[in-house]
Tab-separated table of C-alpha atoms in Angstrom:
chain	number	residue	atom	x	y	z
A	966	UNK	CA	-54.818	-33.556	46.393
A	967	UNK	CA	-57.504	-33.314	42.578
A	968	UNK	CA	-55.627	-30.698	40.339
A	969	UNK	CA	-56.670	-27.296	40.427
A	970	UNK	CA	-59.418	-27.861	42.900
A	971	UNK	CA	-60.519	-24.987	44.856
A	972	UNK	CA	-61.948	-25.146	48.853
A	973	UNK	CA	-63.845	-22.002	49.899
A	974	UNK	CA	-63.949	-21.347	53.426
A	975	UNK	CA	-64.266	-18.899	55.881
A	976	UNK	CA	-61.104	-17.490	57.163
A	977	UNK	CA	-58.881	-19.063	59.533
A	978	UNK	CA	-55.445	-18.456	61.849
A	979	UNK	CA	-52.699	-20.342	60.238
A	980	UNK	CA	-49.733	-19.951	62.873
A	981	UNK	CA	-46.699	-22.910	63.841
A	982	UNK	CA	-45.154	-24.801	65.897
A	983	UNK	CA	-41.564	-24.495	68.153
A	984	UNK	CA	-41.222	-27.793	69.359
A	985	UNK	CA	-39.458	-28.064	73.329
A	986	UNK	CA	-37.008	-30.614	71.626
A	987	UNK	CA	-34.952	-27.729	70.872
A	988	UNK	CA	-32.726	-26.153	73.281
A	989	UNK	CA	-34.576	-23.016	75.181
A	990	UNK	CA	-32.021	-20.654	74.441
A	991	UNK	CA	-32.677	-21.106	70.031
A	992	UNK	CA	-36.177	-19.838	70.756
A	993	UNK	CA	-35.124	-16.436	70.461
A	994	UNK	CA	-34.103	-16.284	66.926
A	995	UNK	CA	-37.403	-18.973	65.863
A	996	UNK	CA	-39.616	-15.888	67.481
A	997	UNK	CA	-38.271	-12.715	65.806
A	998	UNK	CA	-37.496	-14.574	62.492
A	999	UNK	CA	-41.868	-16.309	63.047
A	1000	UNK	CA	-42.323	-11.912	63.899
A	1001	UNK	CA	-40.399	-10.867	61.114
A	1002	UNK	CA	-41.848	-12.971	58.950
A	1003	UNK	CA	-45.657	-11.963	60.186
A	1004	UNK	CA	-46.544	-15.301	61.471
A	1005	UNK	CA	-49.594	-15.110	63.209
A	1006	UNK	CA	-49.234	-17.361	65.953
A	1007	UNK	CA	-46.559	-19.684	67.701
A	1008	UNK	CA	-47.587	-22.389	69.748
A	1009	UNK	CA	-45.177	-23.408	72.386
A	1010	UNK	CA	-45.192	-27.686	73.779
A	1011	UNK	CA	-45.073	-27.809	77.218
A	1012	UNK	CA	-43.790	-31.432	76.837
A	1013	UNK	CA	-42.184	-33.723	80.416
A	1014	UNK	CA	-39.423	-32.955	80.478
A	1015	UNK	CA	-38.131	-30.211	78.231
A	1016	UNK	CA	-39.228	-26.885	78.314
A	1017	UNK	CA	-41.282	-24.885	81.072
A	1018	UNK	CA	-44.296	-23.366	79.216
A	1019	UNK	CA	-44.799	-20.426	81.170
A	1020	UNK	CA	-41.079	-18.693	81.343
A	1021	UNK	CA	-40.721	-19.822	76.967
A	1022	UNK	CA	-43.971	-18.019	76.168
A	1023	UNK	CA	-42.777	-15.204	78.350
A	1024	UNK	CA	-39.829	-14.756	76.581
A	1025	UNK	CA	-40.715	-14.756	73.328
A	1026	UNK	CA	-43.587	-12.488	73.541
A	1027	UNK	CA	-40.566	-9.842	75.228
A	1028	UNK	CA	-38.580	-10.630	72.159
A	1029	UNK	CA	-41.567	-9.704	69.574
A	1030	UNK	CA	-44.108	-6.849	69.148
A	1031	UNK	CA	-46.964	-8.455	66.978
A	1032	UNK	CA	-46.509	-12.102	67.464
A	1033	UNK	CA	-49.606	-14.271	69.626
A	1034	UNK	CA	-48.180	-17.439	71.116
A	1035	UNK	CA	-49.874	-20.407	72.323
A	1036	UNK	CA	-49.357	-22.703	75.252
A	1037	UNK	CA	-49.525	-25.599	74.128
A	1038	UNK	CA	-50.555	-26.727	76.990
A	1039	UNK	CA	-50.252	-26.060	80.650
A	1040	UNK	CA	-51.490	-29.999	82.681
A	1041	UNK	CA	-53.002	-28.967	85.659
A	1042	UNK	CA	-51.092	-31.619	87.296
A	1043	UNK	CA	-48.071	-29.302	87.429
A	1044	UNK	CA	-49.493	-26.553	89.250
A	1045	UNK	CA	-51.354	-25.066	92.332
A	1046	UNK	CA	-54.587	-23.557	90.089
A	1047	UNK	CA	-53.367	-19.920	91.967
A	1048	UNK	CA	-50.319	-20.230	90.759
A	1049	UNK	CA	-51.351	-20.895	86.633
A	1050	UNK	CA	-53.585	-17.968	87.538
A	1051	UNK	CA	-51.162	-15.680	87.986
A	1052	UNK	CA	-49.307	-16.553	85.590
A	1053	UNK	CA	-51.628	-16.179	83.397
A	1054	UNK	CA	-52.636	-12.799	84.561
A	1055	UNK	CA	-49.672	-11.282	84.572
A	1056	UNK	CA	-48.680	-11.951	80.940
A	1057	UNK	CA	-51.999	-10.805	80.221
A	1058	UNK	CA	-51.392	-7.275	82.253
A	1059	UNK	CA	-47.774	-7.713	80.071
A	1060	UNK	CA	-48.464	-8.894	76.353
A	1061	UNK	CA	-52.426	-8.138	76.212
A	1062	UNK	CA	-54.503	-9.510	73.685
A	1063	UNK	CA	-51.078	-12.001	72.248
A	1064	UNK	CA	-51.293	-14.592	75.215
A	1065	UNK	CA	-53.389	-17.855	74.582
A	1066	UNK	CA	-53.205	-19.857	77.362
A	1067	UNK	CA	-54.166	-23.486	77.170
A	1068	UNK	CA	-54.188	-26.299	79.818
A	1069	UNK	CA	-55.158	-30.333	79.824
A	1070	UNK	CA	-55.206	-32.769	82.202
A	1071	UNK	CA	-52.006	-34.317	81.060
A	1072	UNK	CA	-50.527	-37.117	79.829
A	1073	UNK	CA	-51.186	-38.799	82.315
A	1074	UNK	CA	-47.969	-41.362	82.114
A	1075	UNK	CA	-45.421	-38.925	82.621
A	1076	UNK	CA	-47.953	-37.070	85.991
A	1077	UNK	CA	-46.960	-40.331	87.447
A	1078	UNK	CA	-43.559	-39.745	87.178
A	1079	UNK	CA	-43.545	-37.001	88.888
A	1080	UNK	CA	-46.351	-38.302	91.563
A	1081	UNK	CA	-48.648	-36.178	90.129
A	1082	UNK	CA	-51.222	-38.555	88.421
A	1083	UNK	CA	-54.873	-38.122	89.133
A	1084	UNK	CA	-57.081	-40.612	90.042
A	1085	UNK	CA	-60.035	-38.820	87.889
A	1086	UNK	CA	-58.197	-36.784	85.345
A	1087	UNK	CA	-61.445	-34.777	84.097
A	1088	UNK	CA	-62.549	-34.308	87.962
A	1089	UNK	CA	-59.599	-32.589	88.160
A	1090	UNK	CA	-59.431	-30.861	85.741
A	1091	UNK	CA	-63.385	-29.078	85.443
A	1092	UNK	CA	-62.496	-28.315	89.448
A	1093	UNK	CA	-58.740	-26.664	88.068
A	1094	UNK	CA	-60.504	-24.647	84.306
A	1095	UNK	CA	-63.471	-23.659	87.032
A	1096	UNK	CA	-61.576	-22.068	89.928
A	1097	UNK	CA	-59.265	-20.670	87.476
A	1098	UNK	CA	-61.864	-18.541	85.096
A	1099	UNK	CA	-63.629	-17.054	88.453
A	1100	UNK	CA	-59.711	-16.259	89.509
A	1101	UNK	CA	-58.619	-14.908	86.280
A	1102	UNK	CA	-62.462	-12.696	86.748
A	1103	UNK	CA	-60.641	-11.237	89.645
A	1104	UNK	CA	-63.478	-13.519	91.522
A	1105	UNK	CA	-62.926	-14.505	95.494
A	1106	UNK	CA	-62.867	-17.829	94.926
A	1107	UNK	CA	-63.602	-20.560	98.132
A	1108	UNK	CA	-63.811	-24.275	96.683
A	1109	UNK	CA	-63.441	-27.505	98.450
A	1110	UNK	CA	-62.943	-30.033	95.979
A	1111	UNK	CA	-61.556	-33.110	95.024
A	1112	UNK	CA	-58.608	-31.306	94.031
A	1113	UNK	CA	-58.901	-27.648	94.370
A	1114	UNK	CA	-58.549	-26.624	97.411
A	1115	UNK	CA	-58.861	-22.033	98.027
A	1116	UNK	CA	-59.256	-20.632	100.553
A	1117	UNK	CA	-60.837	-16.957	100.230
A	1118	UNK	CA	-57.840	-16.439	96.869
A	1119	UNK	CA	-58.790	-13.476	95.409
A	1120	UNK	CA	-55.650	-12.476	92.373
A	1121	UNK	CA	-54.102	-8.472	93.524
A	1122	UNK	CA	-53.675	-8.152	89.626
A	1123	UNK	CA	-56.280	-9.587	87.555
A	1124	UNK	CA	-56.133	-9.324	84.151
A	1125	UNK	CA	-57.338	-6.059	82.765
A	1126	UNK	CA	-58.641	-8.177	79.728
A	1127	UNK	CA	-59.219	-11.557	80.195
A	1128	UNK	CA	-57.556	-13.986	78.159
A	1129	UNK	CA	-59.608	-17.058	76.259
A	1130	UNK	CA	-58.992	-20.113	78.214
A	1131	UNK	CA	-57.890	-23.110	75.641
A	1132	UNK	CA	-58.525	-26.429	76.694
A	1133	UNK	CA	-56.653	-29.641	75.274
A	1134	UNK	CA	-58.608	-32.497	74.477
A	1135	UNK	CA	-59.270	-35.856	72.417
A	1136	UNK	CA	-61.462	-38.015	73.671
A	1137	UNK	CA	-65.135	-37.587	73.741
A	1138	UNK	CA	-65.382	-37.179	77.509
A	1139	UNK	CA	-62.704	-34.803	77.524
A	1140	UNK	CA	-63.424	-32.656	74.360
A	1141	UNK	CA	-67.057	-32.327	75.777
A	1142	UNK	CA	-66.043	-31.242	79.401
A	1143	UNK	CA	-63.595	-28.756	76.791
A	1144	UNK	CA	-66.347	-26.661	74.898
A	1145	UNK	CA	-67.928	-26.643	79.274
A	1146	UNK	CA	-65.164	-25.176	80.941
A	1147	UNK	CA	-63.190	-23.589	78.077
A	1148	UNK	CA	-63.470	-20.599	75.541
A	1149	UNK	CA	-61.401	-23.284	72.742
A	1150	UNK	CA	-60.242	-26.489	72.397
A	1151	UNK	CA	-56.829	-27.954	71.250
A	1152	UNK	CA	-56.678	-31.149	69.371
A	1153	UNK	CA	-53.839	-33.059	69.208
A	1154	UNK	CA	-51.387	-32.862	66.358
A	1155	UNK	CA	-52.475	-36.141	64.195
A	1156	UNK	CA	-56.509	-34.379	64.403
A	1157	UNK	CA	-57.767	-36.013	60.593
A	1158	UNK	CA	-60.309	-33.598	58.953
A	1159	UNK	CA	-63.394	-35.782	59.820
A	1160	UNK	CA	-61.607	-36.007	63.492
A	1161	UNK	CA	-61.549	-32.318	63.819
A	1162	UNK	CA	-65.533	-31.968	62.238
A	1163	UNK	CA	-65.874	-34.506	64.774
A	1164	UNK	CA	-64.327	-32.556	67.794
A	1165	UNK	CA	-66.478	-29.549	66.881
A	1166	UNK	CA	-69.805	-31.462	67.768
A	1167	UNK	CA	-68.334	-32.599	70.852
A	1168	UNK	CA	-67.407	-30.339	71.974
A	1169	UNK	CA	-69.678	-27.149	70.354
A	1170	UNK	CA	-66.420	-25.039	70.375
A	1171	UNK	CA	-66.325	-21.731	68.065
A	1172	UNK	CA	-63.557	-21.946	68.006
A	1173	UNK	CA	-61.402	-25.057	67.759
A	1174	UNK	CA	-57.473	-25.138	66.838
A	1175	UNK	CA	-55.988	-27.924	65.287
A	1176	UNK	CA	-52.064	-28.978	65.233
A	1177	UNK	CA	-50.968	-30.320	61.992
A	1178	UNK	CA	-48.225	-32.143	60.671
A	1179	UNK	CA	-47.183	-30.258	57.573
A	1180	UNK	CA	-43.316	-30.927	55.781
A	1181	UNK	CA	-42.106	-28.748	52.893
A	1182	UNK	CA	-41.441	-30.843	49.486
A	1183	UNK	CA	-41.678	-34.583	48.327
A	1184	UNK	CA	-41.658	-35.275	52.517
A	1185	UNK	CA	-44.988	-38.370	52.948
A	1186	UNK	CA	-41.956	-40.733	53.522
A	1187	UNK	CA	-40.337	-38.866	56.561
A	1188	UNK	CA	-44.884	-38.823	57.660
A	1189	UNK	CA	-44.599	-42.221	57.461
A	1190	UNK	CA	-41.956	-42.565	60.217
A	1191	UNK	CA	-42.889	-39.984	62.124
A	1192	UNK	CA	-46.411	-42.586	62.205
A	1193	UNK	CA	-44.365	-45.615	63.023
A	1194	UNK	CA	-42.427	-43.919	65.265
A	1195	UNK	CA	-45.904	-41.920	67.431
A	1196	UNK	CA	-47.896	-45.108	67.308
A	1197	UNK	CA	-50.796	-43.554	66.318
A	1198	UNK	CA	-53.033	-41.974	63.547
A	1199	UNK	CA	-50.757	-38.771	62.831
A	1200	UNK	CA	-52.816	-37.355	59.548
A	1201	UNK	CA	-50.508	-34.704	58.200
A	1202	UNK	CA	-49.416	-32.851	54.755
A	1203	UNK	CA	-46.768	-32.953	52.562
A	1204	UNK	CA	-45.830	-31.296	49.500
A	1205	UNK	CA	-45.501	-27.514	47.671
A	1206	UNK	CA	-47.092	-24.451	49.773
A	1207	UNK	CA	-49.586	-24.000	47.258
A	1208	UNK	CA	-50.460	-28.158	48.382
A	1209	UNK	CA	-50.101	-27.661	52.044
A	1210	UNK	CA	-52.420	-24.020	51.461
A	1211	UNK	CA	-54.907	-26.116	50.234
A	1212	UNK	CA	-55.230	-28.704	52.905
A	1213	UNK	CA	-55.229	-25.924	55.404
A	1214	UNK	CA	-58.249	-25.313	53.721
A	1215	UNK	CA	-59.876	-28.778	54.330
A	1216	UNK	CA	-58.737	-28.577	58.154
A	1217	UNK	CA	-60.602	-25.144	57.816
A	1218	UNK	CA	-64.470	-26.829	56.029
A	1219	UNK	CA	-64.180	-29.344	58.991
A	1220	UNK	CA	-64.452	-26.820	61.693
A	1221	UNK	CA	-60.998	-25.451	62.868
A	1222	UNK	CA	-60.413	-21.552	63.400
A	1223	UNK	CA	-57.136	-21.866	64.288
A	1224	UNK	CA	-54.773	-24.606	61.932
A	1225	UNK	CA	-51.793	-24.754	63.522
A	1226	UNK	CA	-48.675	-26.277	61.034
A	1227	UNK	CA	-46.085	-28.750	63.031
A	1228	UNK	CA	-42.513	-29.255	61.893
A	1229	UNK	CA	-40.552	-32.150	62.412
A	1230	UNK	CA	-37.807	-32.272	64.911
A	1231	UNK	CA	-35.115	-32.650	62.361
A	1232	UNK	CA	-36.428	-29.066	60.216
A	1233	UNK	CA	-34.996	-26.139	60.963
A	1234	UNK	CA	-37.571	-24.335	63.126
A	1235	UNK	CA	-36.227	-20.639	60.939
A	1236	UNK	CA	-36.807	-21.492	58.425
A	1237	UNK	CA	-40.032	-23.161	58.907
A	1238	UNK	CA	-41.239	-20.014	60.557
A	1239	UNK	CA	-40.616	-18.397	57.369
A	1240	UNK	CA	-41.599	-20.551	55.099
A	1241	UNK	CA	-45.438	-20.847	57.109
A	1242	UNK	CA	-46.000	-16.951	57.268
A	1243	UNK	CA	-44.709	-15.818	54.073
A	1244	UNK	CA	-45.483	-19.047	50.974
A	1245	UNK	CA	-48.702	-20.673	53.167
A	1246	UNK	CA	-49.723	-18.037	54.768
A	1247	UNK	CA	-51.005	-16.001	51.559
A	1248	UNK	CA	-52.282	-18.626	49.320
A	1249	UNK	CA	-54.478	-19.448	52.187
A	1250	UNK	CA	-56.789	-17.388	51.260
């Protein structure tokens, strides 16, 4: 990055990810450390076949006082939409706006492993998100779709305050759909600032979440290794806290309203959330 360069952008929310490759029992200490350090958001992944996103988020919310917790994301083929509505409504009634529920059509190979691979993931996501939003608004829902069938279903305990629905998306069609059926769009880790701009144009999302691999110190080699491991473009940041903060501003300038920093599996998750909250956040502006 250029010496002395300063990028002025509107305030963006900065958060961190707790990777599910760490054991579930380690989450408590990480969540408490994040809360005490003043981290705004901690996002949890429901990758197959690691830890459950709903159970983990409920525990993290119960252990903390101010921390907002995102589920990024719940794969919709996994759960009946009424069950998902019940889970989100329950969390929202207990923890208010600290709950950030995310859904997506899931990784298709994983969905195939559990016998839930949809012939048309976009159709499923459209039907599911539409029904889910209606249920969370306290409506009685009857629908007979290709994938979603409900007969006069209404939540007895809908959310007192309806949460925003975060929808994960990658390709152009999914991005357009996410902007149509969701309140916010979630982009995968490794998305570049140019990719953020393109995603914002395709989705029309006012709230755009991007997961950004970010490593302290001289870690460029570790990012290269991650690119090789995951086999796709893996845009990330490394360097001092000031250099990371400048990178965050680049993503914000590209249209991201929430930049959620992502460690690698070998990073200490407690040290990481403290670093994001105490060293990077004050420099973002």
